[in-house]
Coordinates of C-alpha atoms in Angstrom, one line a residue:
X1 CA 123.9 -41.1 28.3
X2 CA 123.2 -37.8 29.9
X3 CA 119.4 -38.4 29.7
X4 CA 119.7 -41.9 31.3
X5 CA 121.9 -40.5 34.1
X6 CA 119.5 -37.7 34.9
X7 CA 116.5 -40.0 34.8
X8 CA 118.0 -42.5 37.1
X9 CA 119.1 -39.8 39.6
X10 CA 115.6 -38.3 39.6
X11 CA 113.9 -41.7 40.0
X12 CA 116.0 -42.6 42.9
X13 CA 115.4 -39.2 44.6
X14 CA 111.7 -39.5 44.0
X15 CA 111.5 -43.0 45.3
X16 CA 113.4 -42.1 48.5
X17 CA 111.2 -39.0 49.2
X18 CA 108.0 -40.9 48.2
X19 CA 108.7 -43.8 50.5
X20 CA 109.1 -46.4 47.7
X21 CA 112.8 -46.9 48.6
X22 CA 113.9 -47.0 52.3
X23 CA 117.6 -47.6 52.8
X24 CA 118.8 -49.1 56.1
X25 CA 121.1 -52.0 57.2
X26 CA 119.0 -54.9 58.5
X27 CA 121.0 -58.0 57.5
X28 CA 119.5 -61.3 56.4
X29 CA 118.7 -62.3 52.9
X30 CA 116.4 -61.3 50.1
X31 CA 112.6 -61.6 50.0
X32 CA 110.6 -60.9 46.8
X33 CA 106.8 -61.0 46.9
X34 CA 104.2 -60.0 44.4
X35 CA 101.2 -58.2 46.0
X36 CA 97.9 -58.8 44.1
X37 CA 95.5 -56.8 46.4
X38 CA 94.2 -56.4 49.9
X39 CA 91.2 -57.9 51.7
X40 CA 89.4 -54.5 51.8
X41 CA 89.7 -53.9 48.1
X42 CA 91.2 -50.4 48.7
X43 CA 93.6 -48.5 46.3
X44 CA 93.1 -50.9 43.3
X45 CA 95.6 -48.7 41.3
X46 CA 98.5 -50.0 43.4
X47 CA 98.1 -53.6 42.4
X48 CA 99.8 -55.8 41.3
X49 CA 102.8 -54.5 43.2
X50 CA 106.2 -55.8 44.0
X51 CA 107.8 -55.9 47.5
X52 CA 111.5 -56.5 47.8
X53 CA 113.1 -56.9 51.3
X54 CA 116.9 -56.8 51.1
X55 CA 119.8 -56.5 53.5
X56 CA 120.2 -52.8 52.4
X57 CA 116.5 -51.8 52.9
X58 CA 113.0 -52.2 51.4
X59 CA 111.8 -51.5 47.9
X60 CA 108.0 -51.1 47.2
X61 CA 106.9 -50.8 43.6
X62 CA 103.1 -50.2 43.3
X63 CA 101.6 -50.6 39.8
X64 CA 100.5 -47.1 38.8
X65 CA 103.0 -45.2 40.9
X66 CA 105.8 -47.1 39.2
X67 CA 104.5 -46.3 35.8
X68 CA 104.1 -42.6 36.7
X69 CA 107.6 -42.6 38.1
X70 CA 109.1 -44.0 34.9
X71 CA 107.2 -41.6 32.7
X72 CA 108.1 -38.5 34.8
X73 CA 111.7 -39.6 35.1
X74 CA 112.1 -40.0 31.4
X75 CA 110.6 -36.6 30.8
X76 CA 112.8 -35.0 33.5
X77 CA 115.9 -36.8 32.1
X78 CA 115.2 -35.5 28.6
X79 CA 114.4 -32.0 29.7
X80 CA 117.5 -31.7 31.9
X81 CA 119.8 -33.1 29.2
X82 CA 118.4 -30.7 26.6
X83 CA 118.6 -27.8 29.1
X84 CA 122.3 -28.6 29.7
X85 CA 123.0 -28.7 25.9
X86 CA 121.1 -25.5 25.4
X87 CA 123.0 -23.7 28.2
X88 CA 126.4 -24.8 26.9
X89 CA 125.6 -23.7 23.3
X90 CA 124.2 -20.4 24.5
X91 CA 127.3 -19.8 26.6
X92 CA 129.6 -20.6 23.7
X93 CA 127.9 -18.2 21.4
X94 CA 127.0 -15.6 23.9
X95 CA 128.3 -12.8 21.8
X96 CA 126.2 -13.9 18.8
X97 CA 123.1 -14.7 20.8
X98 CA 123.0 -11.4 22.8
X99 CA 120.0 -11.1 25.0
X100 CA 118.8 -14.6 24.2
X101 CA 121.2 -16.3 26.7
X102 CA 119.3 -15.6 29.9
X103 CA 115.8 -16.2 28.3
X104 CA 116.8 -19.5 26.6
X105 CA 118.6 -20.8 29.7
X106 CA 115.6 -20.1 31.9
X107 CA 113.1 -21.6 29.4
X108 CA 115.4 -24.6 28.9
X109 CA 115.4 -25.4 32.6
X110 CA 111.6 -25.1 32.9
X111 CA 110.9 -28.9 33.1
X112 CA 113.6 -29.2 35.8
X113 CA 112.3 -26.4 38.0
X114 CA 108.6 -27.6 37.7
X115 CA 109.3 -31.2 38.5
X116 CA 111.6 -30.4 41.4
X117 CA 108.7 -28.6 43.1
X118 CA 106.7 -31.8 43.1
X119 CA 109.6 -34.2 43.7
X120 CA 108.4 -37.5 45.2
X121 CA 104.7 -36.7 44.7
X122 CA 104.2 -39.3 41.9
X123 CA 105.3 -42.2 44.1
X124 CA 104.2 -41.1 47.5
X125 CA 103.1 -44.3 49.3
X126 CA 103.5 -43.1 52.9
X127 CA 102.1 -40.2 54.9
X128 CA 105.4 -38.3 54.5
X129 CA 104.0 -35.2 52.7
X130 CA 106.4 -33.3 50.4
X131 CA 106.1 -29.8 49.2
X132 CA 104.5 -31.0 46.0
X133 CA 101.5 -32.6 47.9
X134 CA 100.7 -29.4 49.6
X135 CA 101.0 -27.4 46.4
X136 CA 98.7 -29.7 44.5
X137 CA 96.2 -29.6 47.3
X138 CA 96.2 -25.8 47.4
X139 CA 95.6 -25.3 43.7
X140 CA 93.1 -28.1 43.1
X141 CA 90.7 -27.6 46.0
X142 CA 91.3 -30.6 48.2
X143 CA 93.4 -31.6 51.2
X144 CA 96.8 -33.2 51.5
X145 CA 95.4 -36.1 53.4
X146 CA 92.8 -36.8 50.6
X147 CA 95.6 -36.7 48.0
X148 CA 97.8 -39.1 50.0
X149 CA 94.8 -41.5 50.4
X150 CA 94.1 -41.3 46.6
X151 CA 97.8 -41.0 45.6
X152 CA 97.1 -41.9 41.9
X153 CA 96.1 -38.3 41.4
X154 CA 99.7 -37.2 42.2
X155 CA 101.1 -39.3 39.5
X156 CA 98.7 -37.9 36.9
X157 CA 99.4 -34.4 38.1
X158 CA 103.2 -34.8 37.6
X159 CA 102.8 -36.4 34.2
X160 CA 100.6 -33.6 32.9
X161 CA 102.9 -30.9 34.4
X162 CA 106.0 -32.5 32.8
X163 CA 104.2 -32.8 29.4
X164 CA 103.3 -29.1 29.4
X165 CA 106.8 -28.1 30.4
X166 CA 108.4 -30.2 27.7
X167 CA 106.0 -28.6 25.1
X168 CA 107.3 -25.2 26.3
X169 CA 110.9 -26.4 26.0
X170 CA 110.2 -27.6 22.5
X171 CA 109.0 -24.1 21.5
X172 CA 112.4 -22.8 22.8
X173 CA 114.2 -25.3 20.7
X174 CA 112.3 -24.1 17.6
X175 CA 113.3 -20.6 18.2
X176 CA 117.0 -21.3 19.2
X177 CA 117.5 -24.4 17.1
X178 CA 120.2 -22.8 15.0
X179 CA 122.4 -22.7 18.0
X180 CA 122.6 -26.5 17.8
X181 CA 123.7 -26.4 14.2
X182 CA 120.3 -27.6 12.9
X183 CA 120.1 -27.1 9.1
X184 CA 118.1 -24.1 8.1
X185 CA 117.0 -24.4 4.5
X186 CA 115.7 -21.4 2.6
X187 CA 112.2 -22.7 2.7
X188 CA 112.2 -23.1 6.5
X189 CA 110.6 -20.1 8.4
X190 CA 113.0 -17.8 10.2
X191 CA 111.4 -16.4 13.4
X192 CA 111.7 -12.7 14.3
X193 CA 110.9 -11.9 17.9
X194 CA 108.4 -9.1 18.5
X195 CA 109.6 -5.8 19.8
X196 CA 109.5 -4.9 23.4
X197 CA 106.4 -2.8 24.2
X198 CA 103.6 -2.6 26.8
X199 CA 101.5 -4.7 24.5
X200 CA 104.1 -7.5 24.5
X201 CA 104.3 -7.6 28.3
X202 CA 100.5 -7.5 28.6
X203 CA 100.1 -10.4 26.2
X204 CA 102.9 -12.4 27.9
X205 CA 101.2 -12.0 31.3
X206 CA 97.9 -13.1 29.8
X207 CA 99.6 -16.2 28.3
X208 CA 101.2 -17.1 31.7
X209 CA 97.9 -16.6 33.5
X210 CA 96.0 -18.8 31.0
X211 CA 98.6 -21.5 31.2
X212 CA 98.6 -21.6 35.1
X213 CA 94.8 -21.4 35.3
X214 CA 94.3 -24.0 32.5
X215 CA 96.6 -26.6 34.0
X216 CA 95.2 -26.3 37.6
X217 CA 91.6 -26.1 36.4
X218 CA 92.0 -29.2 34.2
X219 CA 93.4 -31.2 37.2
X220 CA 90.5 -30.1 39.4
X221 CA 88.4 -32.7 37.6
X222 CA 90.7 -35.5 38.8
X223 CA 90.5 -34.1 42.3
X224 CA 86.8 -34.5 42.3
X225 CA 87.2 -38.0 41.1
X226 CA 88.9 -38.8 44.4
X227 CA 85.6 -37.9 46.1
X228 CA 83.0 -38.9 43.5
X229 CA 83.5 -42.0 41.4
X230 CA 83.3 -41.2 37.6
X231 CA 81.6 -44.5 37.0
X232 CA 78.6 -43.6 39.2
X233 CA 78.5 -39.8 38.6
X234 CA 75.2 -38.3 37.2
X235 CA 75.0 -36.6 33.8
X236 CA 75.2 -33.1 35.4
X237 CA 78.6 -33.8 36.9
X238 CA 79.8 -35.2 33.6
X239 CA 78.7 -32.0 31.9
X240 CA 80.6 -30.0 34.5
X241 CA 83.7 -32.1 34.1
X242 CA 83.7 -32.1 30.3
X243 CA 82.4 -28.6 29.4
X244 CA 83.2 -26.5 32.4
X245 CA 86.5 -28.1 33.3
X246 CA 88.3 -29.8 30.4
X247 CA 87.0 -27.9 27.4
X248 CA 87.7 -24.5 29.0
X249 CA 91.0 -25.6 30.5
X250 CA 92.4 -27.0 27.3
X251 CA 91.4 -23.9 25.4
X252 CA 93.4 -21.9 27.9
X253 CA 96.4 -24.2 27.7
X254 CA 96.5 -24.4 23.9
X255 CA 95.9 -20.7 23.5
X256 CA 98.8 -19.9 25.9
X257 CA 101.2 -22.3 24.2
X258 CA 100.1 -22.0 20.5
X259 CA 98.1 -18.7 20.2
X260 CA 98.3 -18.5 16.4
X261 CA 97.4 -22.2 15.8
X262 CA 94.6 -22.2 18.3
X263 CA 93.0 -19.0 16.8
X264 CA 93.3 -20.5 13.3
X265 CA 91.6 -23.7 14.5
X266 CA 88.7 -21.7 15.9
X267 CA 88.3 -19.2 13.2
X268 CA 89.3 -21.0 10.0
X269 CA 89.9 -24.7 10.2
X270 CA 87.2 -27.4 10.1
X271 CA 83.7 -27.1 8.9
X272 CA 81.4 -24.2 9.7
X273 CA 79.0 -26.4 11.7
X274 CA 81.9 -27.8 13.8
X275 CA 83.1 -24.3 14.6
X276 CA 79.7 -23.2 15.6
X277 CA 79.2 -26.2 17.9
X278 CA 82.6 -25.5 19.5
X279 CA 81.9 -21.8 20.0
X280 CA 78.4 -22.7 21.4
X281 CA 80.0 -25.1 23.9
X282 CA 82.5 -22.5 24.9
X283 CA 79.7 -20.0 25.4
X284 CA 77.8 -22.3 27.7
X285 CA 80.8 -23.3 29.7
X286 CA 82.2 -19.8 30.0
X287 CA 78.8 -18.3 30.9
X288 CA 78.0 -20.9 33.6
X289 CA 81.5 -20.6 35.1
X290 CA 81.8 -16.8 35.2
X291 CA 78.1 -15.9 35.9
X292 CA 76.7 -19.1 37.4
X293 CA 73.8 -21.5 36.8
X294 CA 70.2 -21.2 38.0
X295 CA 68.5 -23.7 40.2
X296 CA 68.0 -26.6 40.0
X297 CA 71.2 -26.9 37.9
X298 CA 73.3 -25.5 40.7
X299 CA 72.0 -28.2 43.0
X300 CA 73.0 -30.8 40.5
X301 CA 76.6 -29.7 40.5
X302 CA 76.7 -27.2 37.6
X303 CA 77.8 -24.0 39.3
X304 CA 80.0 -20.9 38.9
X305 CA 81.2 -17.7 40.5
X306 CA 77.7 -16.2 40.9
X307 CA 76.5 -19.3 42.8
X308 CA 79.4 -19.1 45.3
X309 CA 78.9 -15.4 45.8
X310 CA 75.3 -16.0 46.7
X311 CA 76.4 -18.5 49.3
X312 CA 78.9 -16.0 50.9
X313 CA 76.1 -13.4 50.9
X314 CA 73.9 -15.7 53.0
X315 CA 71.4 -16.9 50.4
X316 CA 70.1 -20.4 50.5
X317 CA 70.4 -23.2 48.0
X318 CA 66.9 -22.6 46.8
X319 CA 68.0 -19.6 44.8
X320 CA 71.1 -21.3 43.5
X321 CA 73.7 -20.6 46.2
X322 CA 76.6 -23.1 46.4
X323 CA 79.2 -23.1 49.2
X324 CA 82.7 -22.5 47.8
X325 CA 85.4 -25.1 48.2
X326 CA 87.7 -22.8 50.0
X327 CA 87.1 -20.4 52.9
X328 CA 87.8 -16.7 52.1
X329 CA 91.5 -16.1 51.5
X330 CA 94.2 -16.5 49.0
X331 CA 93.0 -19.9 47.8
X332 CA 89.5 -18.7 47.1
X333 CA 90.9 -15.5 45.4
X334 CA 93.1 -17.7 43.1
X335 CA 90.1 -19.9 42.3
X336 CA 87.8 -17.0 41.5
X337 CA 90.3 -14.7 39.8
X338 CA 92.5 -17.1 37.8
X339 CA 90.2 -20.2 37.2
X340 CA 86.7 -18.8 37.2
X341 CA 87.2 -15.3 35.8
X342 CA 90.3 -15.6 33.6
X343 CA 89.8 -19.1 32.2
X344 CA 86.0 -18.8 32.0
X345 CA 86.1 -15.2 30.8
X346 CA 88.5 -16.0 28.1
X347 CA 86.3 -18.9 26.8
X348 CA 83.3 -16.6 26.9
X349 CA 85.3 -13.9 24.9
X350 CA 86.4 -16.5 22.3
X351 CA 82.8 -17.7 21.9
X352 CA 81.5 -14.1 21.3
X353 CA 84.4 -12.1 19.9
X354 CA 87.1 -14.6 18.8
X355 CA 89.2 -12.0 16.8
X356 CA 89.4 -9.6 19.7
X357 CA 90.0 -12.3 22.3
X358 CA 93.1 -13.6 20.5
X359 CA 94.4 -10.2 19.7
X360 CA 96.4 -9.8 23.0
X361 CA 97.9 -13.2 22.5
X362 CA 99.0 -12.4 19.0
X363 CA 100.9 -9.3 20.3
X364 CA 103.5 -11.8 21.7
X365 CA 103.9 -13.6 18.3
X366 CA 106.7 -12.4 16.1
X367 CA 106.9 -12.6 12.3
X368 CA 108.2 -15.3 10.1
X369 CA 110.2 -15.0 6.9
X370 CA 109.9 -17.8 4.4
X371 CA 111.1 -18.4 0.8
X372 CA 107.7 -19.6 -0.3
X373 CA 104.8 -17.3 -0.9
X374 CA 101.6 -17.8 1.1
X375 CA 98.2 -16.5 0.0
X376 CA 97.6 -13.0 1.2
X377 CA 101.2 -12.5 2.3
X378 CA 103.1 -9.3 1.2
X379 CA 106.1 -10.1 -0.9
X380 CA 109.1 -8.3 -2.2
X381 CA 110.6 -9.6 -5.5
X382 CA 114.2 -9.2 -6.5
X383 CA 114.8 -9.6 -10.2
X384 CA 117.8 -11.3 -11.9
X385 CA 121.1 -9.6 -11.6
X386 CA 124.2 -10.3 -13.8
X387 CA 127.1 -11.8 -12.1
X388 CA 130.5 -10.6 -13.3
X389 CA 133.1 -13.2 -14.0
X390 CA 136.5 -13.5 -15.6
X391 CA 134.8 -14.9 -18.7
X392 CA 132.7 -11.8 -19.2
X393 CA 135.7 -9.6 -18.7
X394 CA 137.5 -11.5 -21.5
X395 CA 134.6 -11.0 -24.0
X396 CA 133.1 -14.5 -23.6
X397 CA 129.4 -14.9 -22.8
X398 CA 128.7 -14.5 -19.1
X399 CA 126.3 -16.6 -17.0
X400 CA 123.6 -14.8 -15.2
X401 CA 122.2 -15.7 -11.9
X402 CA 118.9 -17.5 -11.7
X403 CA 115.9 -15.3 -10.8
X404 CA 115.5 -15.1 -7.0
X405 CA 112.5 -14.2 -5.0
X406 CA 112.4 -13.1 -1.4
X407 CA 109.0 -13.3 0.2
X408 CA 108.5 -11.9 3.7
X409 CA 105.4 -13.1 5.4
X410 CA 104.5 -11.2 8.5
X411 CA 102.0 -12.4 11.0
X412 CA 99.3 -10.2 12.5

């Protein structure tokens, strides 16, 4: 009930801010019309659409914008309901949870805070720009007018953001799940948080930077699709989109959210040939993004930080210079520092020195204690101990406890 309530409230607010729902008193009756397209063939993602004219206002339901609104609203409703339950449980057991109250509350509200920033962006059908449109334009290298013209990108942006936020919230639930009375069997892992230290803060900042850079860098491909159609793009642009954008971006996102699982995937899981192909792709993508690409690759669309530096220094395109998307300022500094150097440099480090690259991320991973031994894990065994009972005190045979074993598996 709480989830449905929050989802409906968010959907109504997004529709009002995005221009899909306009409330005013005009009298008359109801008119319902299905829109199948326009004569110019523009914005095909909005059709078929539904137009409702009623005495209380106008309701416009474009095709993709409506789907995006439903998905985002469901995610927001779920995230807000879970956040409320998490806050209530933490407040009830504040004495037992200690420092975890403020951390769990902030992390539980993460989907709410992120989606409120881009409220109305997923269903913006008018030129009424919200704060989210400007934010998306700043981090993705385009203009607010271009996003409003190609407003399908805003819906994709919000769905990806909500998905990542819900993944983060799920990690919080795994850590604080016992506060909800979830059963904790002896075989289930018990998480022990890492100790506070400079290495913990450094690894945490690195994870935050990788997550922010990975999400914004992954969405940059969709921004370029608003200018260049993916169906008519040459092979060089597809190489840039797949290798330079998505491969490096998803490595950053997965490493920030799941550092241990991602490192195991690159170092241990899968066949040796597959791991070599993956690391070779990361090497090429990271090298071309952080250093640059020589001509004529730079002229074909495969470019990096070095190519943009050459353009700012006054060199021509014949030597590989490519004009940056932004003019010098904070936007260009974010693109170079977070997206090019951090995301691209991390991919380059993983390709060359994977153990050392994941070491700072593992500083933020605590230890787990399980009741089942794992290969290579240190263990402490506790032998059988007799249990005194009234029967043994009276001279009758006493029962002994079954042998028990406590295995402590500590992560790197």
